[in-house]
Coordinates of C-alpha atoms and ligand atoms in Angstrom, one line a residue:
X19 CA -37.0 14.1 -3.5
X20 CA -34.2 13.4 -5.9
X21 CA -30.8 14.9 -5.4
X22 CA -27.2 14.2 -6.5
X23 CA -24.4 14.2 -4.0
X24 CA -20.7 14.1 -4.6
X25 CA -18.7 11.3 -2.9
X26 CA -15.9 8.8 -3.7
X27 CA -15.4 5.1 -4.2
X28 CA -12.8 3.7 -1.9
X29 CA -13.2 0.1 -3.1
X30 CA -9.8 0.2 -4.6
X31 CA -6.8 2.6 -4.7
X32 CA -7.7 5.3 -7.2
X33 CA -10.4 6.7 -5.0
X34 CA -12.6 7.6 -8.0
X35 CA -15.0 10.5 -7.7
X36 CA -18.6 9.4 -7.9
X37 CA -22.1 10.9 -7.8
X38 CA -24.7 9.4 -5.6
X39 CA -28.2 9.8 -7.0
X40 CA -30.9 9.9 -4.4
X41 CA -34.5 8.8 -4.8
X42 CA -36.1 10.0 -1.6
X43 CA -33.9 9.1 1.4
X44 CA -32.0 6.4 -0.4
X45 CA -29.2 6.3 -2.9
X46 CA -30.6 4.5 -5.9
X47 CA -27.7 4.9 -8.4
X48 CA -24.0 5.6 -8.6
X49 CA -22.3 7.2 -11.6
X50 CA -18.8 8.5 -12.2
X51 CA -18.2 12.2 -11.5
X52 CA -17.4 13.8 -14.8
X53 CA -15.6 16.7 -13.1
X54 CA -13.4 14.6 -10.9
X55 CA -9.7 15.0 -11.8
X56 CA -8.8 11.3 -11.3
X57 CA -11.5 9.3 -13.1
X58 CA -13.2 12.0 -15.2
X59 CA -16.6 10.3 -15.1
X60 CA -15.3 6.7 -15.5
X61 CA -16.4 4.1 -13.0
X62 CA -15.8 0.4 -13.0
X63 CA -18.3 -2.4 -12.2
X64 CA -17.2 -2.6 -8.6
X65 CA -17.8 1.1 -8.1
X66 CA -21.2 0.7 -9.6
X67 CA -22.1 -1.9 -6.9
X68 CA -21.6 0.7 -4.2
X69 CA -25.4 0.9 -3.7
X70 CA -25.7 -2.8 -3.1
X71 CA -22.8 -2.6 -0.7
X72 CA -24.4 0.3 1.2
X73 CA -27.8 -1.4 1.7
X74 CA -26.8 -5.1 1.6
X75 CA -29.0 -7.1 4.0
X76 CA -25.9 -8.9 5.3
X77 CA -24.1 -5.8 6.5
X78 CA -23.2 -5.5 10.1
X79 CA -25.1 -2.5 11.5
X80 CA -24.6 -2.6 15.3
X81 CA -21.9 -3.5 17.8
X82 CA -22.2 -7.2 18.7
X83 CA -21.0 -9.1 21.7
X84 CA -20.5 -12.9 21.6
X85 CA -22.9 -14.7 24.0
X86 CA -22.4 -18.3 22.8
X87 CA -19.3 -20.3 22.2
X88 CA -16.6 -18.9 19.9
X89 CA -17.9 -19.2 16.3
X90 CA -21.4 -20.4 17.4
X91 CA -23.0 -17.3 15.9
X92 CA -24.8 -16.2 19.1
X93 CA -24.6 -12.4 19.6
X94 CA -26.1 -9.7 21.8
X95 CA -26.5 -6.2 20.3
X96 CA -24.9 -3.7 22.6
X97 CA -24.1 0.0 22.4
X98 CA -20.8 1.5 21.0
X99 CA -20.0 2.8 24.5
X100 CA -20.5 -0.5 26.2
X101 CA -18.5 -2.3 23.6
X102 CA -15.6 0.1 23.7
X103 CA -15.7 0.2 27.5
X104 CA -15.5 -3.5 27.8
X105 CA -12.8 -4.0 25.1
X106 CA -10.7 -1.2 26.7
X107 CA -11.0 -2.8 30.1
X108 CA -10.0 -6.2 28.9
X109 CA -7.1 -4.8 26.8
X110 CA -5.8 -2.9 29.8
X111 CA -5.9 -6.0 32.0
X112 CA -4.1 -8.1 29.3
X113 CA -1.5 -5.4 28.8
X114 CA -0.8 -5.3 32.6
X115 CA -0.4 -9.1 32.7
X116 CA 1.5 -9.8 29.5
X117 CA 2.9 -6.4 28.2
X118 CA 1.6 -4.3 25.3
X119 CA 3.0 -6.8 22.7
X120 CA 0.3 -9.2 23.7
X121 CA -2.0 -7.3 21.3
X122 CA -1.8 -8.0 17.6
X123 CA -3.6 -6.6 14.6
X124 CA -4.4 -7.8 11.1
X125 CA -5.6 -5.5 8.3
X126 CA -6.5 -5.6 4.6
X127 CA -5.6 -3.3 1.7
X128 CA -6.4 0.3 2.7
X129 CA -10.2 0.4 2.4
X130 CA -9.9 2.0 5.8
X131 CA -7.4 4.7 6.9
X132 CA -4.6 2.5 8.4
X133 CA -2.5 5.3 9.9
X134 CA -5.0 5.4 12.7
X135 CA -4.3 1.8 13.5
X136 CA -0.5 2.5 13.6
X137 CA -1.1 5.5 15.7
X138 CA -3.1 3.5 18.2
X139 CA -0.6 0.6 18.3
X140 CA 2.5 2.8 18.5
X141 CA 1.0 4.6 21.5
X142 CA -0.3 1.4 23.0
X143 CA 3.2 0.0 22.6
X144 CA 2.7 -3.1 20.5
X145 CA 4.9 -3.7 17.4
X146 CA 2.7 -6.6 16.2
X147 CA 0.6 -5.2 13.4
X148 CA 0.5 -7.4 10.3
X149 CA -1.7 -8.0 7.3
X150 CA -1.7 -8.9 3.6
X151 CA 1.2 -6.5 2.8
X152 CA 3.7 -9.2 2.1
X153 CA 1.7 -10.4 -0.9
X154 CA 0.8 -6.9 -2.1
X155 CA 2.7 -3.8 -3.2
X156 CA 4.6 -3.4 0.1
X157 CA 7.7 -5.4 -0.7
X158 CA 8.2 -3.0 -3.7
X159 CA 7.5 0.0 -1.5
X160 CA 10.2 -0.9 1.0
X161 CA 12.6 -2.1 -1.7
X162 CA 12.4 1.0 -3.8
X163 CA 13.0 3.1 -0.7
X164 CA 16.2 1.1 -0.1
X165 CA 17.2 1.6 -3.8
X166 CA 16.4 5.3 -4.4
X167 CA 14.5 6.5 -1.4
X168 CA 10.9 6.4 -2.5
X169 CA 8.2 4.3 -4.2
X170 CA 7.3 5.1 -7.8
X171 CA 3.5 5.3 -8.0
X172 CA 3.4 8.3 -10.3
X173 CA 5.0 7.1 -13.5
X174 CA 4.2 9.8 -16.0
X175 CA 2.7 7.4 -18.5
X176 CA 0.8 9.8 -20.8
X177 CA 4.1 11.6 -21.8
X178 CA 6.1 8.4 -22.0
X179 CA 7.5 7.1 -25.3
X180 CA 7.6 3.5 -24.1
X181 CA 5.3 1.8 -21.6
X182 CA 6.3 -1.7 -20.2
X183 CA 3.4 -3.5 -18.6
X184 CA 5.2 -6.0 -16.5
X185 CA 2.8 -8.3 -14.6
X186 CA 0.0 -5.8 -14.8
X187 CA -3.3 -5.8 -16.6
X188 CA -4.7 -2.4 -16.0
X189 CA -7.6 -2.6 -18.5
X190 CA -9.1 -5.0 -15.9
X191 CA -7.4 -4.0 -12.7
X192 CA -6.9 -0.2 -13.0
X193 CA -9.4 0.8 -15.6
X194 CA -10.1 4.4 -14.5
X195 CA -6.6 5.7 -13.8
X196 CA -3.7 3.8 -15.4
X197 CA -5.4 2.3 -18.4
X198 CA -6.6 5.6 -19.8
X199 CA -3.1 7.0 -19.4
X200 CA -1.7 4.1 -21.5
X201 CA -4.3 4.7 -24.2
X202 CA -3.3 8.3 -24.2
X203 CA 0.4 7.5 -24.5
X204 CA -0.4 5.0 -27.3
X205 CA -2.3 7.7 -29.2
X206 CA 0.9 9.8 -29.0
X207 CA 2.8 7.0 -30.5
X208 CA 4.3 5.3 -27.4
X209 CA 5.6 1.8 -27.8
X210 CA 3.9 -0.8 -25.6
X211 CA 5.7 -3.9 -24.3
X212 CA 3.8 -6.5 -22.3
X213 CA 5.4 -9.1 -20.2
X214 CA 2.8 -11.5 -19.0
X215 CA 2.2 -15.3 -19.2
X216 CA -1.3 -14.6 -20.4
X217 CA -2.4 -13.0 -23.6
X218 CA -4.1 -10.1 -21.8
X219 CA -6.1 -7.4 -23.4
X220 CA -2.9 -5.2 -23.4
X221 CA -0.8 -8.1 -24.8
X222 CA -3.1 -8.3 -27.8
X223 CA -2.5 -4.6 -28.5
X224 CA 1.2 -4.5 -27.7
X225 CA 4.2 -3.9 -30.0
X226 CA 5.9 -6.8 -28.3
X227 CA 4.4 -9.5 -26.0
X228 CA 6.8 -11.6 -24.0
X229 CA 5.0 -14.7 -22.8
X230 CA 7.1 -15.4 -19.8
X231 CA 7.2 -18.5 -17.6
X232 CA 5.6 -17.5 -14.3
X233 CA 8.1 -16.7 -11.6
X234 CA 11.1 -16.1 -13.9
X235 CA 10.8 -12.3 -14.3
X236 CA 13.9 -11.6 -12.3
X237 CA 16.0 -13.6 -14.8
X238 CA 14.6 -11.5 -17.6
X239 CA 15.3 -8.4 -15.7
X240 CA 18.9 -9.4 -15.2
X241 CA 19.1 -10.3 -18.9
X242 CA 17.8 -6.9 -19.8
X243 CA 20.3 -5.2 -17.5
X244 CA 23.1 -7.2 -19.1
X245 CA 22.2 -6.1 -22.6
X246 CA 21.7 -2.5 -21.4
X247 CA 25.3 -2.6 -20.0
X248 CA 26.9 -4.6 -22.9
X249 CA 25.4 -2.4 -25.6
X250 CA 26.0 0.8 -23.6
X251 CA 22.3 1.7 -23.6
X252 CA 22.5 3.1 -20.1
X253 CA 22.7 6.7 -19.1
X254 CA 26.4 7.1 -18.5
X255 CA 26.2 10.5 -16.8
X256 CA 23.5 9.4 -14.4
X257 CA 25.2 6.1 -13.6
X258 CA 28.5 7.8 -13.0
X259 CA 27.3 10.6 -10.8
X260 CA 24.2 9.3 -9.1
X261 CA 24.6 5.5 -8.5
X262 CA 26.7 3.1 -6.5
X263 CA 27.6 -0.5 -7.3
X264 CA 27.5 -0.4 -11.1
X265 CA 30.7 -2.5 -11.5
X266 CA 29.4 -5.2 -9.1
X267 CA 26.1 -5.2 -10.9
X268 CA 27.7 -5.6 -14.3
X269 CA 29.7 -8.5 -13.0
X270 CA 26.7 -10.3 -11.5
X271 CA 24.5 -10.0 -14.7
X272 CA 27.3 -11.1 -17.0
X273 CA 26.0 -14.7 -16.8
X274 CA 22.5 -13.8 -18.0
X275 CA 23.0 -14.1 -21.7
X276 CA 19.9 -13.9 -24.0
X277 CA 20.3 -17.7 -24.5
X278 CA 20.4 -18.5 -20.8
X279 CA 17.5 -16.1 -20.0
X280 CA 15.6 -17.7 -22.9
X281 CA 16.1 -21.2 -21.3
X282 CA 14.8 -19.9 -18.0
X283 CA 11.9 -17.8 -19.2
X284 CA 10.8 -19.5 -22.3
X285 CA 11.1 -16.3 -24.3
X286 CA 13.1 -16.4 -27.6
X287 CA 16.5 -14.7 -27.3
X288 CA 15.8 -12.3 -30.2
X289 CA 12.6 -11.1 -28.5
X290 CA 14.5 -10.5 -25.2
X291 CA 17.0 -8.3 -27.1
X292 CA 14.4 -6.6 -29.3
X293 CA 12.3 -5.7 -26.2
X294 CA 15.1 -4.2 -24.1
X295 CA 16.5 -2.3 -27.1
X296 CA 13.0 -0.9 -27.7
X297 CA 12.7 0.1 -24.0
X298 CA 16.2 1.7 -23.8
X299 CA 15.9 3.5 -27.2
X300 CA 12.6 5.2 -26.4
X301 CA 13.2 7.4 -23.4
X302 CA 11.3 8.6 -21.4
X303 CA 10.1 5.1 -20.7
X304 CA 8.1 3.8 -17.8
X305 CA 7.5 0.4 -16.1
X306 CA 4.5 1.1 -13.9
X307 CA 4.4 -1.1 -10.9
X308 CA 2.3 -4.3 -11.3
X309 CA 1.2 -6.7 -8.6
X310 CA 2.0 -9.7 -10.9
X311 CA 5.6 -9.1 -9.9
X312 CA 5.0 -8.2 -6.3
X313 CA 3.2 -11.4 -5.6
X314 CA 5.2 -14.0 -7.4
X315 CA 7.0 -15.7 -4.6
X316 CA 10.6 -16.1 -3.7
X317 CA 11.9 -13.6 -6.3
X318 CA 9.4 -10.9 -5.6
X319 CA 11.5 -8.6 -3.4
X320 CA 14.5 -8.8 -5.8
X321 CA 12.1 -8.3 -8.8
X322 CA 11.2 -5.0 -7.3
X323 CA 15.0 -4.3 -7.1
X324 CA 15.5 -5.4 -10.7
X325 CA 12.7 -3.1 -11.9
X326 CA 14.1 -0.2 -9.9
X327 CA 17.6 -0.8 -11.3
X328 CA 16.4 -0.9 -14.9
X329 CA 14.5 2.4 -14.4
X330 CA 17.5 4.0 -12.8
X331 CA 20.4 3.0 -15.1
X332 CA 18.4 4.0 -18.2
X333 CA 18.1 7.6 -16.8
X334 CA 14.3 7.5 -16.4
X335 CA 14.1 8.7 -12.8
X336 CA 12.6 12.1 -12.2
X337 CA 12.4 13.2 -15.8
X338 CA 9.2 14.4 -17.6
X339 CA 7.4 11.4 -19.0
X340 CA 9.5 9.1 -16.8
X341 CA 9.4 7.6 -13.3
X342 CA 8.6 10.4 -10.8
X343 CA 8.4 10.1 -7.1
X344 CA 9.5 13.3 -5.4
X345 CA 6.8 15.4 -3.8
X346 CA 5.3 18.0 -6.1
X347 CA 5.3 21.6 -4.7
X348 CA 2.7 22.2 -2.0
X349 CA 2.1 18.4 -1.6
X350 CA 5.3 18.2 0.3
X351 CA 3.9 20.6 2.9
X352 CA 0.9 18.6 3.8
X353 CA 1.1 16.6 7.1
X354 CA 1.1 13.1 5.7
X355 CA 0.2 9.6 6.8
X356 CA 3.7 9.0 8.3
X357 CA 3.2 12.1 10.4
X358 CA -0.1 10.7 11.6
X359 CA 1.3 7.3 12.4
X360 CA 3.1 8.7 15.5
X361 CA 5.9 6.2 15.0
X362 CA 8.1 8.2 17.5
X363 CA 5.8 7.0 20.3
X364 CA 6.8 3.4 20.1
X365 CA 9.3 2.6 22.9
X366 CA 12.7 1.2 21.8
X367 CA 12.3 -1.9 23.9
X368 CA 9.0 -2.7 22.3
X369 CA 10.4 -2.4 18.8
X370 CA 12.7 -5.2 19.5
X371 CA 9.8 -7.5 20.4
X372 CA 8.3 -7.3 16.9
X373 CA 7.4 -10.9 15.9
X374 CA 9.3 -12.2 12.8
X375 CA 11.7 -9.2 12.6
X376 CA 14.6 -11.5 13.5
X377 CA 13.9 -13.6 10.4
X378 CA 12.6 -10.8 8.1
X379 CA 14.3 -7.7 9.4
X380 CA 14.0 -5.6 6.2
X381 CA 10.2 -5.6 6.4
X382 CA 10.1 -4.9 10.1
X383 CA 11.5 -2.1 12.3
X384 CA 15.2 -2.7 11.4
X385 CA 14.6 -2.1 7.7
X386 CA 12.0 0.7 8.2
X387 CA 14.4 2.5 10.6
X388 CA 17.2 2.4 8.0
X389 CA 14.9 3.7 5.3
X390 CA 13.6 6.4 7.6
X391 CA 17.1 7.5 8.7
X392 CA 18.1 7.9 5.0
X393 CA 15.0 9.9 4.3
X394 CA 15.5 12.1 7.4
X395 CA 18.8 13.5 5.8
X396 CA 16.8 15.1 2.9
X397 CA 15.2 18.5 3.0
X398 CA 11.6 18.4 4.4
X399 CA 9.0 18.1 1.7
X400 CA 11.2 16.7 -1.0
X401 CA 10.6 13.0 -0.7
X402 CA 7.9 11.3 1.3
X403 CA 9.2 9.4 4.4
X404 CA 8.4 5.6 4.5
X405 CA 5.1 4.8 6.0
X406 CA 5.2 2.3 8.7
X407 CA 2.0 0.5 7.7
X408 CA 3.5 -0.1 4.2
X409 CA 7.0 -1.3 5.2
X410 CA 7.2 -2.1 8.9
X411 CA 5.2 -5.2 9.9
X412 CA 5.3 -8.2 12.2
X413 CA 5.3 -11.4 10.1
X414 CA 1.8 -12.7 10.0
X415 CA 2.8 -16.4 10.3
X416 CA 4.9 -15.7 13.3
X417 CA 2.1 -13.8 14.9
X418 CA -0.2 -16.8 14.5
X419 CA 2.5 -19.1 15.8
X420 CA 2.9 -16.9 18.9
X421 CA -0.9 -16.9 19.5
X422 CA -0.9 -20.7 19.4
X423 CA 2.3 -21.6 21.2
X424 CA 2.8 -18.5 23.5
X425 CA 6.3 -18.4 22.2
X426 CA 8.4 -16.3 22.3
X427 CA 5.7 -14.7 24.5
X428 CA 1.9 -14.9 24.8
X429 CA -0.2 -13.0 22.3
X430 CA -3.6 -13.0 23.9
X431 CA -5.6 -10.4 22.0
X432 CA -6.1 -9.2 18.4
X433 CA -7.9 -6.6 16.5
X434 CA -8.9 -7.1 12.9
X435 CA -10.0 -4.3 10.7
X436 CA -11.8 -4.9 7.3
X437 CA -9.9 -8.1 6.7
X438 CA -10.7 -11.8 6.8
X439 CA -7.4 -13.3 8.0
X440 CA -8.6 -16.9 7.6
X441 CA -8.8 -16.3 3.9
X442 CA -6.2 -13.5 3.4
X443 CA -3.3 -14.9 5.4
X444 CA -1.5 -18.1 4.6
X445 CA -2.5 -21.4 6.2
X446 CA -6.2 -21.1 7.0
X447 CA -6.1 -23.9 9.5
X448 CA -3.4 -22.3 11.5
X449 CA -5.2 -18.9 11.5
X450 CA -8.4 -20.7 12.6
X451 CA -6.5 -22.3 15.5
X452 CA -5.0 -19.0 16.4
X453 CA -8.3 -17.1 16.4
X454 CA -9.8 -19.8 18.6
X455 CA -6.9 -19.5 21.1
X456 CA -7.2 -15.7 21.6
X457 CA -8.6 -14.5 24.9
X458 CA -9.9 -11.3 23.2
X459 CA -10.7 -11.0 19.5
X460 CA -12.2 -7.7 18.2
X461 CA -13.3 -7.3 14.6
X462 CA -14.4 -4.1 12.8
X463 CA -16.2 -5.3 9.7
X464 CA -18.7 -4.8 7.0
X465 CA -20.0 -8.4 6.8
X466 CA -19.9 -11.4 9.1
X467 CA -16.9 -13.1 7.6
X468 CA -15.6 -16.5 8.8
X469 CA -13.0 -14.6 10.9
X470 CA -15.5 -12.1 12.3
X471 CA -17.6 -15.1 13.3
X472 CA -14.8 -16.1 15.7
X473 CA -14.8 -12.7 17.4
X474 CA -15.7 -11.7 21.0
X475 CA -16.8 -8.2 19.8
X476 CA -17.8 -7.1 16.3
X477 CA -18.1 -3.4 15.4
X478 CA -19.9 -2.2 12.3
X479 CA -17.7 -0.5 9.8
X480 CA -18.8 2.5 7.7
X481 CA -18.5 2.1 3.9
X482 CA -16.3 4.7 2.2
X483 CA -19.2 6.8 1.1
X484 CA -20.3 7.0 4.7
X485 CA -17.1 8.8 5.7
X486 CA -14.4 11.1 4.4
X487 CA -10.9 10.7 3.4
X488 CA -7.8 12.7 2.4
X489 CA -6.0 10.8 -0.4
X490 CA -2.4 11.7 -0.9
X491 CA 0.0 10.9 -3.7
X492 CA 3.4 12.4 -4.5
X493 CA 1.8 14.6 -7.1
X494 CA -1.6 15.5 -5.7
X495 CA -4.0 15.5 -2.8
X496 CA -7.6 14.8 -3.3
X497 CA -10.5 15.3 -0.9
X498 CA -12.8 12.3 -0.7
X499 CA -16.1 13.6 0.7
X500 CA -18.7 11.7 2.7
X501 CA -21.8 11.3 0.6
X502 CA -24.2 9.5 3.0
X503 CA -24.8 9.9 6.8
X504 CA -23.6 6.6 8.3
X505 CA -26.5 4.1 8.3
X506 CA -27.6 2.4 11.5
X507 CA -24.6 2.5 13.9
X508 CA -21.8 2.1 11.4
X509 CA -18.7 4.2 12.1
X510 CA -15.3 4.8 10.5
X511 CA -12.1 3.3 11.8
X512 CA -10.9 6.6 13.2
X513 CA -13.9 6.7 15.5
X514 CA -13.2 3.2 16.6
X515 CA -9.6 3.8 17.4
X516 CA -10.1 7.2 19.0
X517 CA -12.9 5.7 21.1
X518 CA -10.7 3.0 22.3
X519 CA -7.7 5.2 22.7
X520 CA -9.3 7.8 25.0
X521 CA -10.5 4.9 27.2
X522 CA -7.0 3.7 27.5
X523 CA -5.5 7.0 28.5
X524 CA -4.3 8.1 25.1
X525 CA -6.6 11.2 24.9
X526 CA -3.8 13.8 24.5
X527 CA -2.6 12.0 21.3
X528 CA -6.1 12.2 19.7
X529 CA -7.0 15.8 19.9
X530 CA -9.2 15.8 16.8
X531 CA -12.7 14.7 17.4
X532 CA -13.6 13.8 13.9
X533 CA -11.8 12.6 10.8
X534 CA -12.5 15.9 9.1
X535 CA -10.7 17.6 12.0
X536 CA -7.7 15.4 11.4
X537 CA -7.6 16.4 7.7
X538 CA -8.0 20.1 8.6
X539 CA -4.9 19.7 10.7
X540 CA -3.1 18.0 7.8
X541 CA -4.0 20.7 5.3
X542 CA -3.2 23.6 7.6
X543 CA 0.3 24.2 6.2
X544 CA -1.2 24.9 2.7
X545 CA -3.9 27.2 4.1
X546 CA -6.9 25.0 3.2
X547 CA -9.5 23.2 5.2
X548 CA -10.9 19.8 4.2
X549 CA -14.1 21.5 3.2
X550 CA -12.3 23.9 0.9
X551 CA -10.3 21.1 -0.6
X552 CA -13.5 19.2 -1.2
X553 CA -15.0 22.2 -3.0
X554 CA -12.0 22.4 -5.4
X555 CA -11.6 18.6 -5.5
X556 CA -8.0 18.6 -4.8
X557 CA -4.6 20.2 -5.1
X558 CA -2.1 19.3 -7.8
X559 CA 1.5 20.2 -6.9
X560 CA 3.9 21.9 -9.3
X561 CA 6.4 19.3 -10.4
X562 CA 10.1 20.1 -10.2
X563 CA 12.2 17.4 -12.0
X564 CA 15.7 16.1 -11.2
X565 CA 16.0 17.7 -7.8
X566 CA 18.4 14.8 -6.9
X567 CA 21.0 17.0 -8.6
X568 CA 20.7 19.3 -5.6
X569 CA 19.6 17.0 -2.8
X570 CA 20.6 13.4 -3.8
X571 CA 18.4 10.4 -3.1
X572 CA 17.0 9.2 0.2
X573 CA 19.4 6.3 0.6
X574 CA 22.3 5.9 3.0
X575 CA 24.8 6.9 0.3
X576 CA 22.5 9.6 -1.1
X577 CA 22.7 7.9 -4.5
X578 CA 20.7 5.2 -6.3
X579 CA 22.1 2.1 -4.7
X580 CA 22.4 -0.5 -7.4
X581 CA 24.1 -2.5 -4.7
X582 CA 21.9 -1.9 -1.6
X583 CA 23.8 -1.2 1.6
X584 CA 20.6 -1.7 3.6
X585 CA 20.1 -5.2 2.1
X586 CA 23.7 -6.0 2.8
X587 CA 23.6 -4.8 6.4
X588 CA 20.4 -6.9 7.0
X589 CA 21.9 -10.0 5.4
X590 CA 20.0 -10.0 2.1
X591 CA 21.7 -10.1 -1.4
X592 CA 22.7 -6.5 -2.1
X593 CA 22.6 -7.2 -5.8
X594 CA 19.6 -9.2 -7.1
X595 CA 20.3 -12.9 -7.7
X596 CA 17.7 -15.1 -9.5
X597 CA 16.4 -18.2 -7.8
X598 CA 14.3 -20.9 -9.6
X599 CA 10.7 -20.6 -8.5
Ligands
SF4_606 S1 -11.5 1.8 -10.0 FE1 -13.6 1.1 -9.5 S2 -13.4 0.1 -7.4 FE2 -11.5 1.4 -7.8 S3 -12.0 3.4 -6.8 FE3 -12.5 3.5 -9.0 S4 -14.7 2.9 -9.2 FE4 -14.0 2.3 -7.1

């Protein structure tokens, strides 16, 4: 019998609403859900492939235990109970012998829940979770918290008068959410500036295209800031009352004349000036975040600072059509992912053992704690607190080194969730050596990746349509409903972690039996259950702009820190300085 069931695609961040078309017992087609508030019926090629992903013959469908040598490909099918019992017993023994820090973790980019992993690790007592974060949006996330106390994911693009696509190509990478918003803004007459080495689809349609030399974006940002200051294009009232470090910033950027920036970036000086004037003259203006900046190497963290500073001094923070990141209305009442992470459970002594935090303190516990302390001074529900999984990680290279060398201490076990560290982390050979050296390697996966092939135990992961999710942003919460009963013995990551946790004595911290129970708990403060939220798709909070006038920003000074006190305390440049790539 044919039927259509609502579900969601979690193959990338927007969590588009989809319709699963059944032919008999099987899903035969996926289409976009026209009533879904996020994608309004649009769906990309990846989303369309959900049916293939669901029924792919190479999917892992049962728990497997290694019976041959590591990587030999010989497996025995066992039950979930047996697999969890054995893994828990081995983890317990390793913890007794080497301490909780002997367990490490690697993850990918949020195709699973992530907070459940942090919850498990915090309660287990290991600070050594790491993943692809350092080459994704996470440096921007932590940096924007240090600058103004939150990450801007909710630029109000449709109402903006100028959109700057800086290292971003949303017609290809974000076709269902950001790209339609840009088209909408353009229809309303918004200017479009594209900064990209490639003549992208967006660049072809832009008012101005700045073909920048890769890796030199920070120099252009500093040049923009110089012109904004020199020509008094900044928001004087905002800068005077709500920022720190303006004088030092002005001094630092003085050297970045259009001619010098042109030499560095390859962009003609006139175009540099024309573009920044266009941006500054057309407020509200937005620079939506783009991974082209976040991933560009040694300037990436300071690029995130540069972008944040430009947004702030031009007065574009927290205004309609600008860069908005405070929590909207009821959204601030929902128990969020930081709440679920149970960061308070991590013992102080264990935090200090986080691998790599001595070299990269900003992106580990030291930086995260400073950002959290600044956020904690704000009224509850105004700004989201920093999530640990986004901004508090062990350094992946140092984790691999510790596995291989046993220095500064032995790391004997690891869990990998929906991630292929041999490909996703730097230095494949080193990761391979590390995976070989582990005494216990546990992988939760969809397919038998090269990394999974090195495991002692492999657990079958449920696809997003086989489970449910609550998706939170600063402006809205969307229910992502399960559309298919999990096939074979696939389960979601919550079931995996809870199953392991109760066997390791963490039961009181995991009172919710199912993922839907968790989300009922999260939604309780706004008087909804997950089922009710699903029926109405989601909740959109009522936006209140410029609350910083009452409450300030979530930084140590309570102002936008053009000169970052957190960076300074942790030994990084408090004002961005350009380095040749
Ligand atoms: S943009 Fe495509 S891959 Fe991403 S959630 Fe939507 S349909 Fe899925």
